[in-house]
Each structure stands twice: as structure tokens, then as C-alpha cells.
Coordinates of C-alpha atoms in Angstrom, one line a residue:
M1 CA -36.1 -78.0 37.1
G2 CA -37.3 -79.5 33.9
W3 CA -39.4 -79.0 30.7
N4 CA -43.1 -78.6 30.0
T5 CA -45.1 -78.9 26.8
W6 CA -47.6 -76.1 27.2
N7 CA -45.9 -72.8 26.5
K8 CA -44.6 -73.9 23.1
F9 CA -46.9 -76.7 22.0
G10 CA -50.2 -76.3 23.8
C11 CA -52.4 -79.2 22.6
N12 CA -50.1 -80.1 19.7
I13 CA -48.4 -82.9 21.6
S14 CA -47.5 -86.4 20.7
E15 CA -45.5 -89.5 21.7
K16 CA -42.8 -88.6 19.3
L17 CA -42.5 -85.1 20.7
I18 CA -41.9 -86.4 24.2
I19 CA -39.4 -89.0 23.1
D20 CA -37.5 -86.4 21.0
T21 CA -37.4 -84.0 24.0
I22 CA -36.2 -86.7 26.4
N23 CA -33.3 -87.4 24.0
A24 CA -32.6 -83.6 23.5
L25 CA -32.5 -83.0 27.3
N26 CA -29.7 -85.5 27.5
S27 CA -27.8 -84.6 24.4
S28 CA -27.8 -80.9 25.0
G29 CA -26.5 -81.2 28.5
L30 CA -29.6 -79.8 30.1
A31 CA -30.4 -82.9 32.1
E32 CA -26.9 -82.9 33.5
L33 CA -27.4 -79.4 34.7
G34 CA -30.5 -80.4 36.6
Y35 CA -33.4 -80.2 34.1
R36 CA -34.7 -83.7 35.0
Y37 CA -38.5 -83.4 34.9
I38 CA -40.2 -83.9 31.5
N39 CA -43.8 -82.9 32.0
I40 CA -46.8 -83.3 29.7
D41 CA -49.4 -80.6 30.3
D42 CA -53.1 -80.5 29.2
C43 CA -54.6 -82.5 26.3
W44 CA -53.0 -85.9 26.9
Q45 CA -56.4 -87.3 28.2
S46 CA -59.3 -88.3 26.0
S47 CA -62.0 -89.9 28.1
R48 CA -62.7 -92.3 30.9
H49 CA -63.2 -96.1 31.0
P50 CA -66.6 -97.2 32.4
N51 CA -64.7 -98.1 35.6
G52 CA -63.5 -94.5 35.9
T53 CA -59.9 -95.0 34.8
I54 CA -58.5 -92.2 32.7
I55 CA -57.8 -93.0 29.1
P56 CA -54.9 -91.2 27.2
D57 CA -55.5 -89.8 23.7
P58 CA -55.1 -92.8 21.5
I59 CA -54.0 -90.7 18.5
A60 CA -51.4 -88.6 20.2
F61 CA -50.2 -91.4 22.5
P62 CA -50.9 -94.7 20.8
H63 CA -48.8 -96.7 23.2
G64 CA -50.2 -95.0 26.3
I65 CA -48.4 -93.1 29.0
K66 CA -46.5 -95.7 31.0
P67 CA -44.0 -96.5 28.1
L68 CA -43.1 -92.8 28.0
A69 CA -42.5 -92.7 31.8
D70 CA -40.4 -95.8 31.6
Y71 CA -38.3 -94.3 28.7
A72 CA -37.7 -91.1 30.7
H73 CA -36.6 -93.1 33.7
S74 CA -34.3 -95.2 31.6
K75 CA -32.6 -92.0 30.6
G76 CA -32.2 -90.8 34.1
L77 CA -35.1 -88.3 34.0
K78 CA -38.4 -88.0 35.9
F79 CA -41.8 -87.9 34.3
G80 CA -44.7 -85.5 35.0
L81 CA -48.4 -85.3 34.0
Y82 CA -51.2 -82.7 34.3
S83 CA -54.8 -82.8 35.6
D84 CA -57.4 -80.5 37.0
A85 CA -59.2 -80.0 40.3
G86 CA -62.4 -79.5 38.4
Y87 CA -64.8 -81.6 36.3
Y88 CA -62.8 -80.8 33.1
T89 CA -59.3 -79.5 32.4
C90 CA -58.8 -76.1 30.9
E91 CA -59.0 -77.6 27.5
K92 CA -62.2 -79.6 28.3
R93 CA -60.5 -82.9 28.8
P94 CA -61.6 -85.1 31.8
G95 CA -60.7 -83.5 35.1
S96 CA -60.0 -85.3 38.4
L97 CA -62.7 -83.9 40.6
G98 CA -64.4 -86.9 42.1
Y99 CA -61.8 -89.2 40.7
E100 CA -58.9 -88.3 42.9
E101 CA -58.1 -91.7 44.3
I102 CA -58.4 -93.6 41.0
D103 CA -56.4 -91.1 39.1
A104 CA -53.6 -90.9 41.7
K105 CA -53.4 -94.7 41.7
T106 CA -53.2 -94.7 37.9
Y107 CA -50.5 -92.1 37.9
A108 CA -48.5 -94.1 40.5
E109 CA -48.8 -97.3 38.4
W110 CA -47.6 -95.5 35.3
G111 CA -44.5 -94.2 37.2
V112 CA -45.5 -90.5 37.4
D113 CA -43.1 -88.3 39.5
Y114 CA -44.8 -84.9 39.1
L115 CA -48.4 -83.7 39.0
K116 CA -49.4 -80.3 37.9
Y117 CA -53.0 -79.8 39.2
D118 CA -55.0 -77.0 37.5
N119 CA -58.1 -75.1 38.6
C120 CA -60.6 -74.9 35.7
Y121 CA -64.4 -75.9 35.5
N122 CA -65.2 -75.9 39.2
N123 CA -67.7 -73.1 39.4
D124 CA -70.5 -75.3 40.8
T125 CA -68.4 -77.0 43.4
K126 CA -70.2 -75.1 46.3
G127 CA -68.6 -75.8 49.6
M128 CA -65.5 -77.1 47.9
E129 CA -63.1 -74.2 47.9
S130 CA -59.7 -74.8 46.2
I131 CA -58.0 -75.7 49.5
V132 CA -60.5 -78.6 49.9
R133 CA -60.2 -79.8 46.3
Y134 CA -56.4 -79.6 46.4
T135 CA -56.2 -81.4 49.7
K136 CA -58.2 -84.3 48.4
M137 CA -55.7 -84.9 45.6
R138 CA -52.8 -84.6 48.0
D139 CA -54.3 -87.3 50.3
A140 CA -54.9 -89.5 47.3
L141 CA -51.3 -89.1 46.1
Q142 CA -49.9 -89.8 49.5
K143 CA -52.1 -92.9 49.7
T144 CA -50.3 -94.4 46.7
G145 CA -47.0 -94.5 48.6
R146 CA -45.2 -93.0 45.6
N147 CA -43.2 -89.8 45.9
I148 CA -44.9 -87.5 43.5
F149 CA -44.0 -83.7 43.3
Y150 CA -47.3 -81.9 43.7
S151 CA -47.6 -78.6 41.8
L152 CA -50.8 -76.6 42.7
C153 CA -51.9 -74.4 39.8
S154 CA -54.7 -72.3 41.3
W155 CA -53.4 -69.1 39.6
G156 CA -52.8 -67.4 43.0
K157 CA -56.5 -67.6 44.1
D158 CA -57.6 -67.8 47.7
N159 CA -54.2 -66.7 48.9
V160 CA -52.7 -70.0 48.0
S161 CA -49.2 -69.0 49.2
M162 CA -50.4 -68.9 52.7
W163 CA -51.6 -72.5 52.8
G164 CA -49.9 -74.1 49.8
N165 CA -46.9 -75.3 51.8
N166 CA -49.2 -77.6 53.9
I167 CA -50.5 -79.3 50.8
G168 CA -48.1 -79.2 47.8
N169 CA -44.5 -78.6 46.8
S170 CA -45.1 -75.5 44.7
W171 CA -48.1 -73.3 44.0
R172 CA -48.9 -70.8 41.2
T173 CA -49.1 -67.3 42.4
T174 CA -50.2 -65.8 39.1
R175 CA -52.3 -66.2 36.0
D176 CA -50.7 -68.0 33.0
I177 CA -47.6 -66.3 31.6
K178 CA -47.4 -65.2 28.0
D179 CA -44.4 -64.8 25.9
T180 CA -44.3 -61.0 26.3
Y181 CA -42.2 -58.6 28.4
R182 CA -45.4 -57.2 30.0
S183 CA -46.7 -60.6 31.1
M184 CA -43.3 -61.7 32.4
T185 CA -42.8 -58.6 34.6
K186 CA -46.4 -58.6 35.8
N187 CA -46.0 -62.2 37.0
I188 CA -42.8 -61.7 38.8
D189 CA -44.2 -58.5 40.5
I190 CA -47.2 -60.5 41.8
N191 CA -45.0 -63.4 42.9
D192 CA -42.8 -61.0 44.9
R193 CA -45.6 -60.1 47.2
W194 CA -45.6 -63.6 48.6
Y195 CA -41.8 -64.0 49.2
Q196 CA -42.0 -64.8 52.9
Y197 CA -44.0 -68.0 52.3
A198 CA -41.4 -69.7 50.1
G199 CA -38.6 -71.9 51.4
P200 CA -37.1 -75.4 51.2
G201 CA -39.9 -77.9 50.4
G202 CA -42.4 -75.3 49.1
W203 CA -42.0 -72.7 46.4
N204 CA -43.9 -69.8 44.9
D205 CA -44.4 -70.4 41.2
P206 CA -44.8 -67.4 38.8
D207 CA -45.4 -69.9 35.9
M208 CA -43.1 -71.6 33.5
L209 CA -40.2 -70.1 31.4
E210 CA -40.8 -68.5 28.0
V211 CA -37.1 -68.2 27.2
G212 CA -36.5 -69.3 23.6
N213 CA -40.0 -68.7 22.3
Y214 CA -39.0 -65.5 20.5
G215 CA -41.6 -63.1 21.9
M216 CA -39.0 -61.1 23.9
S217 CA -35.6 -59.7 23.3
L218 CA -32.4 -61.4 24.4
D219 CA -32.0 -58.9 27.3
E220 CA -35.6 -59.5 28.4
Y221 CA -35.1 -63.2 28.3
R222 CA -31.9 -62.9 30.4
A223 CA -33.8 -60.8 32.9
H224 CA -36.7 -63.3 32.9
F225 CA -34.4 -66.2 33.7
G226 CA -32.4 -64.3 36.2
L227 CA -35.5 -63.2 38.1
W228 CA -36.9 -66.7 38.2
A229 CA -33.5 -68.0 39.3
I230 CA -33.0 -65.6 42.3
T231 CA -36.6 -66.0 43.4
K232 CA -36.2 -69.8 43.6
A233 CA -39.0 -70.3 41.2
P234 CA -39.3 -73.7 39.5
L235 CA -37.2 -73.6 36.3
L236 CA -39.4 -75.4 33.7
I237 CA -38.3 -74.8 30.2
G238 CA -41.2 -73.9 27.8
C239 CA -39.4 -73.8 24.4
D240 CA -38.6 -76.5 21.8
V241 CA -35.3 -77.8 23.2
T242 CA -34.7 -79.8 20.0
K243 CA -34.3 -76.5 18.1
M244 CA -32.7 -74.2 20.6
D245 CA -30.5 -71.4 19.2
E246 CA -27.2 -70.6 20.9
D247 CA -28.5 -67.5 22.8
T248 CA -31.3 -69.6 24.3
K249 CA -28.9 -72.4 25.3
E250 CA -26.5 -69.9 26.8
I251 CA -29.2 -68.5 29.1
L252 CA -30.7 -71.8 30.1
T253 CA -27.3 -73.5 30.8
N254 CA -25.4 -70.9 32.8
P255 CA -24.2 -73.0 35.7
E256 CA -23.7 -70.1 38.1
V257 CA -27.2 -68.7 37.6
I258 CA -28.7 -72.2 38.0
A259 CA -26.6 -72.6 41.3
I260 CA -28.4 -69.5 42.7
N261 CA -31.8 -71.1 42.0
Q262 CA -30.7 -74.3 43.6
D263 CA -29.0 -72.7 46.6
S264 CA -29.4 -74.8 49.7
L265 CA -30.7 -71.9 51.9
G266 CA -33.7 -71.6 49.6
I267 CA -34.4 -67.9 50.4
Q268 CA -36.5 -66.2 47.8
A269 CA -34.9 -62.9 46.7
R270 CA -37.2 -59.9 46.7
K271 CA -37.4 -56.5 45.3
I272 CA -35.6 -54.2 47.8
K273 CA -35.5 -51.0 45.7
Y274 CA -38.1 -49.8 43.2
T275 CA -38.2 -46.4 41.6
K276 CA -41.3 -45.4 39.6
M277 CA -41.1 -42.3 37.4
Y278 CA -44.2 -40.2 38.1
L279 CA -45.2 -37.1 36.1
P280 CA -42.7 -34.3 36.1
D281 CA -44.0 -30.8 37.1
D282 CA -44.1 -29.8 33.4
Y283 CA -45.8 -32.7 31.6
E284 CA -48.2 -30.8 29.3
Y285 CA -47.1 -32.6 26.2
I286 CA -46.5 -36.1 27.5
L287 CA -48.7 -38.4 25.5
T288 CA -47.0 -41.8 26.1
P289 CA -49.1 -44.6 27.6
M290 CA -48.8 -44.7 31.4
E291 CA -49.7 -47.4 33.9
V292 CA -52.5 -46.9 36.4
E293 CA -52.8 -48.3 39.9
V294 CA -53.9 -47.0 43.3
A295 CA -51.3 -45.5 45.7
D296 CA -51.2 -43.4 48.9
C297 CA -52.8 -40.0 48.2
N298 CA -50.2 -37.2 47.7
G299 CA -52.1 -34.4 46.1
K300 CA -49.8 -34.4 43.0
M301 CA -50.8 -34.1 39.4
E302 CA -50.5 -37.9 38.7
Q303 CA -53.6 -38.3 41.0
K304 CA -55.7 -35.4 39.6
W305 CA -58.7 -36.6 37.5
Y306 CA -62.1 -35.4 36.3
I307 CA -64.9 -37.3 34.7
N308 CA -65.9 -35.5 31.5
E309 CA -69.3 -35.3 29.9
D310 CA -68.1 -37.3 26.9
G311 CA -67.6 -40.3 29.2
S312 CA -63.8 -40.0 29.4
I313 CA -61.9 -40.0 32.6
R314 CA -59.1 -37.5 32.1
N315 CA -56.0 -36.5 33.9
N316 CA -56.1 -32.8 34.7
N317 CA -54.0 -31.8 31.7
E318 CA -56.9 -33.2 29.5
S319 CA -54.6 -34.9 27.1
L320 CA -54.5 -38.3 28.8
C321 CA -57.6 -40.6 29.1
L322 CA -58.1 -43.7 31.2
E323 CA -58.4 -46.7 28.8
I324 CA -58.6 -50.4 28.5
P325 CA -55.5 -51.3 26.3
P326 CA -56.5 -52.2 22.8
F327 CA -57.0 -55.9 21.9
S328 CA -56.5 -56.8 25.6
K329 CA -58.4 -59.2 27.8
H330 CA -60.3 -58.1 30.9
N331 CA -57.6 -58.8 33.5
V332 CA -55.0 -56.5 31.8
Q333 CA -53.9 -53.5 33.9
L334 CA -55.5 -50.3 32.8
R335 CA -53.5 -47.3 31.6
T336 CA -53.8 -43.7 30.3
N337 CA -53.2 -42.8 26.7
S338 CA -53.7 -39.8 24.4
C339 CA -57.4 -39.1 24.2
H340 CA -59.3 -40.1 21.0
I341 CA -62.9 -40.0 22.1
G342 CA -65.3 -40.2 19.1
D343 CA -62.7 -41.6 16.7
K344 CA -64.4 -44.5 15.1
N345 CA -61.2 -45.8 13.6
E346 CA -59.7 -46.5 17.1
W347 CA -60.1 -49.9 18.7
G348 CA -63.7 -50.4 20.0
E349 CA -64.6 -47.2 18.2
S350 CA -62.9 -45.4 21.1
K351 CA -65.3 -46.9 23.6
N352 CA -62.3 -48.4 25.4
Q353 CA -61.8 -44.8 26.8
E354 CA -65.5 -44.3 27.7
W355 CA -66.9 -44.9 31.1
T356 CA -70.1 -44.3 33.1
Y357 CA -69.8 -43.2 36.8
D358 CA -72.7 -44.6 38.9
K359 CA -72.9 -42.0 41.7
I360 CA -75.4 -44.1 43.8
N361 CA -73.4 -47.3 43.8
K362 CA -70.1 -45.6 43.3
K363 CA -69.1 -47.8 40.4
I364 CA -67.1 -46.9 37.2
I365 CA -68.5 -49.0 34.3
S366 CA -66.9 -49.6 30.9
K367 CA -69.0 -48.5 27.9
L368 CA -67.0 -51.0 25.8
F369 CA -67.9 -53.9 28.1
P370 CA -71.1 -52.7 29.9
N371 CA -71.0 -55.5 32.4
R372 CA -67.4 -54.7 33.5
C373 CA -66.5 -52.3 36.3
L374 CA -63.3 -50.7 37.4
H375 CA -61.8 -53.2 39.9
L376 CA -58.8 -53.5 42.2
H377 CA -56.9 -56.7 41.5
S378 CA -57.7 -59.5 44.0
L379 CA -54.0 -60.4 44.6
D380 CA -52.4 -57.0 45.4
Y381 CA -55.2 -54.5 45.9
L382 CA -53.1 -52.0 43.9
T383 CA -53.4 -52.9 40.2
V384 CA -56.5 -51.5 38.4
H385 CA -58.3 -53.5 35.7
T386 CA -61.9 -54.4 34.9
A387 CA -64.0 -57.3 36.2
R388 CA -67.6 -58.4 36.1
C389 CA -69.6 -55.8 38.0
Q390 CA -70.4 -57.0 41.6
N391 CA -71.5 -55.4 44.8
I392 CA -68.0 -55.7 46.4
E393 CA -65.6 -53.3 48.1
K394 CA -63.0 -53.6 45.3
Q395 CA -65.3 -51.9 42.9
I396 CA -66.3 -48.9 45.0
W397 CA -64.8 -45.6 43.8
E398 CA -65.2 -42.2 45.5
Y399 CA -65.1 -39.3 43.0
D400 CA -64.2 -36.0 44.6
E401 CA -65.1 -33.3 42.2
I402 CA -63.5 -30.5 44.3
N403 CA -60.1 -32.2 44.8
H404 CA -60.2 -34.1 41.6
T405 CA -59.4 -37.5 43.1
I406 CA -60.8 -40.9 42.5
K407 CA -60.3 -43.2 45.5
S408 CA -60.8 -46.8 46.3
N409 CA -59.9 -48.6 49.5
G410 CA -58.5 -45.3 50.9
K411 CA -56.0 -44.9 48.1
C412 CA -55.9 -42.6 45.1
L413 CA -56.0 -43.6 41.4
T414 CA -52.5 -42.8 40.2
M415 CA -50.7 -43.0 36.9
Y416 CA -47.0 -43.5 36.5
M417 CA -44.4 -44.2 33.8
N418 CA -43.7 -47.8 34.6
E419 CA -41.3 -47.9 31.6
E420 CA -38.9 -45.7 33.7
A421 CA -38.8 -48.0 36.7
K422 CA -35.4 -49.0 38.2
E423 CA -35.2 -52.0 40.4
V424 CA -32.8 -53.9 42.7
W425 CA -33.7 -57.4 43.8
A426 CA -31.6 -59.1 46.4
G427 CA -31.5 -62.1 48.8
K428 CA -29.1 -64.1 50.9
I429 CA -27.5 -67.3 49.7
S430 CA -25.3 -69.9 51.4
N431 CA -21.7 -69.3 52.6
G432 CA -22.6 -65.8 53.8
S433 CA -22.9 -64.4 50.3
Y434 CA -25.8 -62.4 48.7
V435 CA -27.3 -62.2 45.2
A436 CA -28.5 -59.0 43.6
L437 CA -30.2 -58.3 40.3
F438 CA -30.3 -54.8 38.8
F439 CA -33.2 -54.4 36.4
N440 CA -33.8 -51.4 34.1
R441 CA -37.5 -51.4 33.2
G442 CA -37.1 -48.1 31.4
T443 CA -37.0 -47.0 27.8
F444 CA -33.7 -45.2 28.3
I445 CA -30.2 -46.0 29.7
N446 CA -30.5 -45.8 33.5
E447 CA -27.9 -45.9 36.3
I448 CA -28.9 -48.2 39.1
E449 CA -27.1 -48.5 42.4
V450 CA -27.4 -50.2 45.8
T451 CA -25.5 -49.9 49.0
W452 CA -24.3 -52.9 51.0
K453 CA -26.4 -51.7 53.9
E454 CA -29.6 -51.9 51.7
I455 CA -28.8 -55.5 50.8
G456 CA -28.2 -56.4 54.4
I457 CA -24.4 -56.5 54.4
N458 CA -22.7 -55.0 57.4
T459 CA -19.2 -54.8 56.2
T460 CA -17.6 -51.9 54.3
K461 CA -16.1 -54.0 51.5
A462 CA -17.5 -56.8 49.4
Q463 CA -16.3 -59.0 46.5
V464 CA -18.6 -58.6 43.4
R465 CA -18.9 -61.2 40.7
D466 CA -20.9 -61.0 37.4
L467 CA -22.8 -64.3 37.1
W468 CA -23.8 -63.9 33.5
E469 CA -20.2 -63.1 32.4
R470 CA -18.8 -65.5 35.1
K471 CA -16.0 -63.1 36.1
D472 CA -15.0 -61.2 39.2
L473 CA -15.5 -57.5 39.0
G474 CA -13.4 -56.6 42.0
I475 CA -13.7 -55.5 45.6
F476 CA -16.0 -52.5 46.2
K477 CA -16.6 -50.3 49.2
Y478 CA -20.1 -49.4 50.5
G479 CA -22.0 -50.5 47.4
Y480 CA -22.1 -50.9 43.6
K481 CA -23.7 -49.1 40.7
S482 CA -24.0 -49.7 37.0
R483 CA -25.5 -48.2 33.8
L484 CA -27.9 -50.5 32.1
F485 CA -29.7 -50.4 28.7
T486 CA -33.5 -50.6 28.4
H487 CA -35.0 -53.8 29.8
S488 CA -31.5 -55.2 30.6
S489 CA -30.3 -56.6 33.9
L490 CA -27.1 -57.3 35.8
L491 CA -26.9 -60.4 38.1
L492 CA -24.3 -60.2 40.8
K493 CA -23.0 -62.5 43.5
I494 CA -21.8 -60.3 46.5
T495 CA -19.5 -61.7 49.2
P496 CA -18.8 -59.5 52.2
I497 CA -15.2 -59.2 53.2
E498 CA -14.7 -59.2 56.9
P499 CA -11.9 -56.9 58.3
L500 CA -8.7 -58.6 59.5
I501 CA -9.6 -57.5 63.0
S502 CA -13.2 -57.4 63.9
T503 CA -14.9 -54.6 65.9
R504 CA -15.3 -56.9 68.8
T505 CA -11.6 -57.8 68.8
I506 CA -10.6 -54.1 68.7
L507 CA -12.8 -53.4 71.7
I508 CA -11.2 -56.3 73.6
L509 CA -7.7 -55.1 72.8
L510 CA -8.5 -51.5 73.8
T511 CA -9.9 -52.8 77.1
L512 CA -6.8 -54.9 77.7
S513 CA -4.5 -51.9 76.9
L514 CA -6.3 -49.6 79.3
T515 CA -6.1 -52.3 82.0
I516 CA -2.3 -52.5 81.5
I517 CA -1.9 -48.7 81.5
I518 CA -3.7 -48.5 84.8
Y519 CA -1.6 -51.3 86.3
I520 CA 1.6 -49.6 85.2
L521 CA 0.5 -46.3 86.7
S522 CA -0.4 -47.9 90.0
K523 CA 3.0 -49.5 90.3
R524 CA 4.7 -46.2 89.7
F525 CA 3.3 -44.6 92.8
N526 CA 3.8 -45.8 96.4
K527 CA 0.1 -45.5 97.2
S528 CA -2.9 -45.5 95.0
Y529 CA -6.4 -46.7 95.4
I530 CA -9.6 -47.0 93.3
K531 CA -12.8 -46.6 95.1
I532 CA -15.7 -48.7 93.8
D533 CA -19.4 -48.2 94.4
N534 CA -20.3 -51.8 95.4
N535 CA -24.1 -51.2 94.8
S536 CA -23.8 -50.2 91.2
N537 CA -20.6 -52.1 90.3
K538 CA -19.5 -49.0 88.4
L539 CA -16.3 -46.9 88.8
N540 CA -17.4 -44.2 91.2
Q541 CA -14.2 -42.4 91.8
V542 CA -10.6 -42.8 90.9
K543 CA -8.0 -41.0 93.1
I544 CA -4.4 -41.4 92.9
V545 CA -2.4 -40.0 95.8
E546 CA 1.3 -39.6 95.5
Q547 CA 3.5 -39.4 98.5
A548 CA 7.1 -38.5 98.1
E549 CA 9.6 -40.9 99.6
D550 CA 11.6 -39.3 102.3
K551 CA 14.9 -41.1 102.3
S552 CA 16.1 -39.1 105.4
I553 CA 13.7 -40.9 107.7
N554 CA 15.0 -44.1 109.3

């Protein structure tokens, strides 16, 4: 937990900003709640000394870095810096590739407690995959003898979640977050795919918090913080904490939500229920944008396509065309939208909806970006976007003109109304309790429900507490449901209530009662016997023979 310069300030950083933020973390109560790391991201470096030592920007940091680290420590905080596993940082400042040991030694001497290690400008490092470059810096940090939290920022490349725990303390699973609802939800969706690799000592990182930067609504920010908290993501504030409004402060300082993030079990909550709203049977006039991905082929209308002579790829009702979203970058998920082929007033003169199908190489090529091909995302093999055309499996698409399907990797191109999705995220926390987050990703009010069994609770009853409101909602049987507004969420702590007498105890009592009854019956008669099959140890036959007592016989 802590604060980072990048999301709000980018390269506009200075010594004064860091000092003011250190003071604000303490005066606002954030530090007391656990936000103890104050981290400077890119742009603090300027050059290297002839001996290789890194030199801080003399204008932004005229007194250097060490005095800032010392000041942070004097206020009870920890201090973090940024570097890169390439020749340059992402902002073209000196990187650490080839300087790992000298940089690690410098950081230790300055009193650095945290290192964010990025992944830019390494394209010509043949034979030095990210795992090799990140391992070199880990070894260099360990050699210093100083305990430095090591945050790998490889953007989820090379399946970092599968090996990150052997090298660092956290690892980025996604590209950089932006202060938009779309970016936030995309990052947490990708992060969820790697839930099984997180745990105490090593954490999946969907990037820093955007809460308080005013690009999302209050409900969206609350969902953002809640999702990061329950998935045990690092909570690094990315806004100007010297100018927080009350809504931002209320979200960032909720002690019960923070406690879920810091729970000792360290289990990353995951998405356990997800409802996508596909096309209804009668969708002739639906023209709203719809997300596109690949899914198991089902023969339904959301998977019916044909490639038209005008270059468009249309769903079978002809009104929806596959497009690159306007003003977007190449890695943005594709969607369908109302067709506007030939309209020069549209973005890219409508070429964002025009494609060429290469039947020989089975590629779908953008006419807006002729070197970009339809591509399955490297992280999930489900999301569809564009990427530089290559001879790889993720860009092979089979167009079936008879069945009107477009397939890749055995799955069918599918459109769905992501705005109507309803989700439940859940995970176990300490003391036998569970946390659950209801999330309405729709554009309308939706009712969301979950059963205790779906969460993993085996009891009939459970105590439910609203963590945002910090109040108990009562005891509920079998499950819980709630109606939520668009893009809003509900964060619950659920504590199973064990029955006064457990099932095991009931069985023991029944067995004991039966034994007593048999004993009483046996005493009632003069003669009784129970024949046991000694080979099987099971009751073979029970026969009770009653003989009347003849009092007349001496």
C-alpha cells in the first residue's frame, strides 16, 4: 500500500511534490491506514556518470534522491523508485539493463525500499527474455543486503504470473491502466485469469489505482477500489493526495475494505459468476456497440457473419459491422457498431470498418491500418483486437461462407452486450468468513444474486455485512440478492453460521439412541440373540425369540 507519481503527474514531478505528498499521507491519516510507500515513477533520472552511476534530474531533484528517502523514513514511511529492464525507461531516461549491480547498490545506499522495474526498450536483447533480465536485477538487489520490495512491470508478458513469485514480490498482469471505466474493467478481467498464482509473498498486479483522478463516476471508483481490494492487488494511490475531495478520501480510507485487502490468508478473490447478455432472438433494430471476442461455437445469431464486397464484416442482420473503435489504439478490443461504410465524415473515413480477407493465408487485414491483422490477445486467447501482421496461429481465421462463421483457434467470433454483464466475485478470508462483490456492468438496474453454495459456504445460514456502509444487514438463508444501479457494486463480508448441533453430532446421537433401544428390548425378553457375519463385520440377521415364562414348572 502506498502512493505513486505516474497516474496523476507523469513526468511532471519534483522534490517539492514528493515532500508535500509525504506530509499529506501523514496528515490525512492515509499512512496510519497502511499507505506507507511513497514511490517515484519514471522521469527522475537524467543521465549516467562516466563511472556508470545513475544521476537524478538536477532540475526536478536539486538535492538528489537520498534526502527524500531520508525524509520519508523520518516520517515513518518507505521510499520507492522506478527503473527499467531495458536500455531506456519508457520515457527514454537511462534504463538499468547492463547496470543492474551498480544501480542496485546505488538504490540501497540511498535507502530505497521499493523498486518498480519496467520493460521498455529491450527489443534487441536477443537471448535475454524478460525472465532473464528480471532475474539479473533480483540477484543484484539481494546482493546489496537491503530488503527492497521488487515489483515486476512486464505488462503480463511471457506468462509472468507463472514465474514472477520466484523472482519478485508483485508482477504486473496487464498493460497500463487508464482513468476510464473500460480500462479498469479490462485490467481486472485479465488479472482474474491468473488468480491461482497469487498468495502471501507474491501478488498479481493489475496496475495502480485511478481513484480520485475524475475520469470515472463515484460508483465506478468504488467498484474499482473494491475489486482491487478483494483480489489482493497492491493498493497504490495514483491521485493528488494533497487535494483529495471527500468522496475520494471516503473510498481510500474505508478500514473494513482495506482489511480485506490486507487479510492474512492472502487469497485472491475471483469471478465466480458472470452473465453476458447475448443477442435476443429479435434484435433487428439493435444498433448499440457490442463487444467482440471468440467463444465456443453455438450456432446462434451472435456468431453469424459474412464478409461483404464493400470490405465490411457484418453480422447477419446487416446493420452491425465489425470495427476498430474510433480514436483507439491498436490493442483495444474490437466491437460491432452500426454500419457507416463510405461515410467520409466518420473516423478514418469509415475505413475502421473495412477489412480485407486473405483467403490463402487466412488473415483478416485492416484497411485503416494495412499492416495490422485481426489478432487473438496474447494473454487470454479470447479478446479480439488488431496487431502487426505475422505468420502466427493467433492471426489465422477460417471463414465458412455456408455456415456464416469466422473461427480462430477452434472458437467462433462472437459479439455480446458487455454492458449488460452481471458479476459476482468471491473469496475466502480469515476466521472462516468470505468476501463477495456484486458488480453490475450493465446500463440498466440489474438484480444480482448468489447462493452460499456457489461461494463455497456449506451452511444454510450466514451473517451478511455491507463493508462500504459498515453495517450488518442480517442473517440470510441459502444466499443473498440485491438490485444495483449501472456500474455500481456491493461489497459484502459473509460469515457462515454453524448450526447449534452439527450433522456429525446428530448422527452420533442417533446411533447412541438406537443402541439404547436395542439394549432395552433385549432386556425385556428372556432370550434374544443377534447373529453377526464375522467375515463381513455387518449385521447379517437379527432374530429375537420370545419364550413365555411358565411359572408352574418347578
